[in-house]
Amino acid sequence: MPSITRRRTANVGRPTSAEADILAATQRLLINGANFTELGVQQICTEAGVARSTFYSHFRDKVDLLVRLAAAFTASSFDFASAWAPSDGVEGLADAFLHVVKVYREHAAVRRALAEVATYDATVRDFWSAELDQFTDWTIALLRAEQEAGRAPADLDPVSATRVIVMGGERALVAHVTAEDSGSDAAFARELALTWWYGVYRRPADHSR
């Protein structure tokens, strides 16, 4: 398996108590239906039980808050996915994806906020693009290693295939946790794993059949 170093975006270490309170309060407000763009700093501070000055001692602005809130979500989902190796097989991949689905459910409100703010803020857009690029790079390297070992088909285009499965898979994840209840998570994770495994990692060499 290729060696890929995890790039920790917005790595600020373990949050202080006040910082953690602000992050948790923001996530609660988002879960309860708040629109991040319309969410005021004072409302966040009131929910967290901290002074407005405390907010600005920990965060530059709301965008900084969102990026740092999202960093835990993206790191967790990447860590679960990248813990899988092809030697774990399709069942291991399904298990990894099931953990990722659970992360997406837990942070669905944050993912919505990211999509919302990315439409007009370059910092958030660049953050999310970098997070996807990191997983894309890892997948490309893994597929190339599998090709070199003769386990993935020689005619596979790792870059194009990765774009399809990473971007398509992420969109499918968002749609799933938005529209379906958790009772179907295992079935979804298994279907996603089967698509990746038999469509890319172990695609039959003879496509005429």
CSV table of N, CA, C and O in Angstrom, one decimal, residues 2-3 9 34 51 54 60 84 86 90 93-94 99 103 118 126 128 131 138 146 163 167-168 182 186 198 205 207-208:
chain,number,residue,atom,x,y,z
A,2,PRO,N,0.6,2.2,-0.9
A,2,PRO,CA,1.5,3.4,-0.9
A,2,PRO,C,1.4,4.2,0.4
A,2,PRO,O,0.4,4.2,1.1
A,3,SER,N,2.5,4.9,0.7
A,3,SER,CA,2.6,5.7,1.9
A,3,SER,C,2.0,7.1,1.6
A,3,SER,O,2.6,7.8,0.7
A,9,THR,N,-5.7,19.7,7.6
A,9,THR,CA,-6.2,21.1,7.4
A,9,THR,C,-6.7,21.7,8.6
A,9,THR,O,-7.4,21.1,9.4
A,34,ALA,N,-30.6,26.0,11.9
A,34,ALA,CA,-30.0,27.4,11.6
A,34,ALA,C,-29.3,27.4,10.3
A,34,ALA,O,-28.6,26.5,9.9
A,51,ALA,N,-18.7,35.3,26.2
A,51,ALA,CA,-18.7,36.7,25.7
A,51,ALA,C,-18.3,36.8,24.3
A,51,ALA,O,-17.6,35.9,23.7
A,54,THR,N,-14.7,36.6,23.7
A,54,THR,CA,-14.1,35.3,23.8
A,54,THR,C,-14.2,34.6,22.4
A,54,THR,O,-13.2,33.9,22.0
A,60,ARG,N,-11.0,34.0,14.0
A,60,ARG,CA,-10.9,35.3,13.3
A,60,ARG,C,-12.3,35.8,12.9
A,60,ARG,O,-12.6,37.0,13.0
A,84,TRP,N,-8.6,1.5,5.3
A,84,TRP,CA,-8.8,0.3,4.5
A,84,TRP,C,-7.6,0.1,3.5
A,84,TRP,O,-7.1,1.0,2.9
A,86,PRO,N,-6.6,-2.7,0.1
A,86,PRO,CA,-7.2,-3.7,-0.8
A,86,PRO,C,-7.1,-5.2,-0.2
A,86,PRO,O,-8.0,-6.0,-0.5
A,90,VAL,N,-13.5,-6.5,-0.3
A,90,VAL,CA,-14.8,-5.8,-0.5
A,90,VAL,C,-15.5,-5.6,0.8
A,90,VAL,O,-16.2,-4.6,1.1
A,93,LEU,N,-14.0,-3.0,2.8
A,93,LEU,CA,-14.3,-1.7,2.2
A,93,LEU,C,-15.8,-1.3,2.6
A,93,LEU,O,-16.0,-0.1,3.0
A,94,ALA,N,-16.7,-2.2,2.6
A,94,ALA,CA,-18.0,-1.9,3.1
A,94,ALA,C,-18.1,-1.5,4.5
A,94,ALA,O,-18.8,-0.5,4.9
A,99,HIS,N,-18.7,3.2,8.4
A,99,HIS,CA,-18.2,4.2,9.4
A,99,HIS,C,-18.2,5.6,8.8
A,99,HIS,O,-18.6,6.6,9.5
A,103,VAL,N,-20.2,9.0,10.1
A,103,VAL,CA,-19.6,10.3,10.3
A,103,VAL,C,-20.4,11.4,9.5
A,103,VAL,O,-20.7,12.5,10.1
A,118,ALA,N,-19.6,27.6,0.6
A,118,ALA,CA,-18.7,27.5,-0.5
A,118,ALA,C,-19.2,28.2,-1.8
A,118,ALA,O,-18.4,28.5,-2.7
A,126,ASP,N,-12.0,26.7,-1.1
A,126,ASP,CA,-10.6,26.1,-1.2
A,126,ASP,C,-10.4,25.0,-0.2
A,126,ASP,O,-9.7,24.0,-0.5
A,128,TRP,N,-12.7,23.0,1.1
A,128,TRP,CA,-13.4,21.8,0.8
A,128,TRP,C,-12.7,21.1,-0.4
A,128,TRP,O,-12.5,19.9,-0.5
A,131,GLU,N,-9.7,19.2,0.8
A,131,GLU,CA,-10.0,18.0,1.5
A,131,GLU,C,-10.3,16.9,0.5
A,131,GLU,O,-9.9,15.7,0.6
A,138,TRP,N,-4.9,10.2,-2.6
A,138,TRP,CA,-4.6,8.9,-1.9
A,138,TRP,C,-5.2,7.7,-2.7
A,138,TRP,O,-4.5,6.7,-2.9
A,146,GLU,N,-1.9,-0.9,-7.0
A,146,GLU,CA,-2.6,-2.1,-7.4
A,146,GLU,C,-2.4,-2.5,-8.8
A,146,GLU,O,-2.2,-3.7,-9.1
A,163,ARG,N,-11.8,10.2,-10.1
A,163,ARG,CA,-12.8,11.3,-10.1
A,163,ARG,C,-14.2,10.8,-10.1
A,163,ARG,O,-15.0,11.4,-9.4
A,167,MET,N,-15.8,11.7,-6.4
A,167,MET,CA,-16.8,12.8,-6.5
A,167,MET,C,-18.2,12.2,-6.5
A,167,MET,O,-19.1,12.7,-5.8
A,168,GLY,N,-18.4,11.1,-7.2
A,168,GLY,CA,-19.7,10.5,-7.3
A,168,GLY,C,-20.1,9.9,-5.9
A,168,GLY,O,-21.3,10.0,-5.5
A,182,SER,N,-31.2,5.8,9.0
A,182,SER,CA,-30.0,5.1,9.3
A,182,SER,C,-30.2,3.6,9.1
A,182,SER,O,-29.2,2.8,9.0
A,186,ALA,N,-26.2,0.3,6.2
A,186,ALA,CA,-25.4,-0.8,5.9
A,186,ALA,C,-25.5,-1.3,4.4
A,186,ALA,O,-24.6,-1.6,3.7
A,198,TYR,N,-15.7,-3.8,-7.7
A,198,TYR,CA,-15.9,-4.5,-9.0
A,198,TYR,C,-15.9,-3.6,-10.2
A,198,TYR,O,-15.6,-4.0,-11.3
A,205,ALA,N,-11.0,-7.9,-16.8
A,205,ALA,CA,-10.1,-7.4,-17.9
A,205,ALA,C,-10.9,-7.5,-19.2
A,205,ALA,O,-10.6,-6.7,-20.1
A,207,HIS,N,-14.0,-6.7,-21.1
A,207,HIS,CA,-15.2,-5.9,-21.0
A,207,HIS,C,-16.3,-6.2,-22.0
A,207,HIS,O,-17.3,-5.6,-22.0
A,208,SER,N,-16.0,-7.2,-22.8
A,208,SER,CA,-17.0,-7.5,-23.8
A,208,SER,C,-18.1,-8.4,-23.3
A,208,SER,O,-19.1,-8.6,-24.0
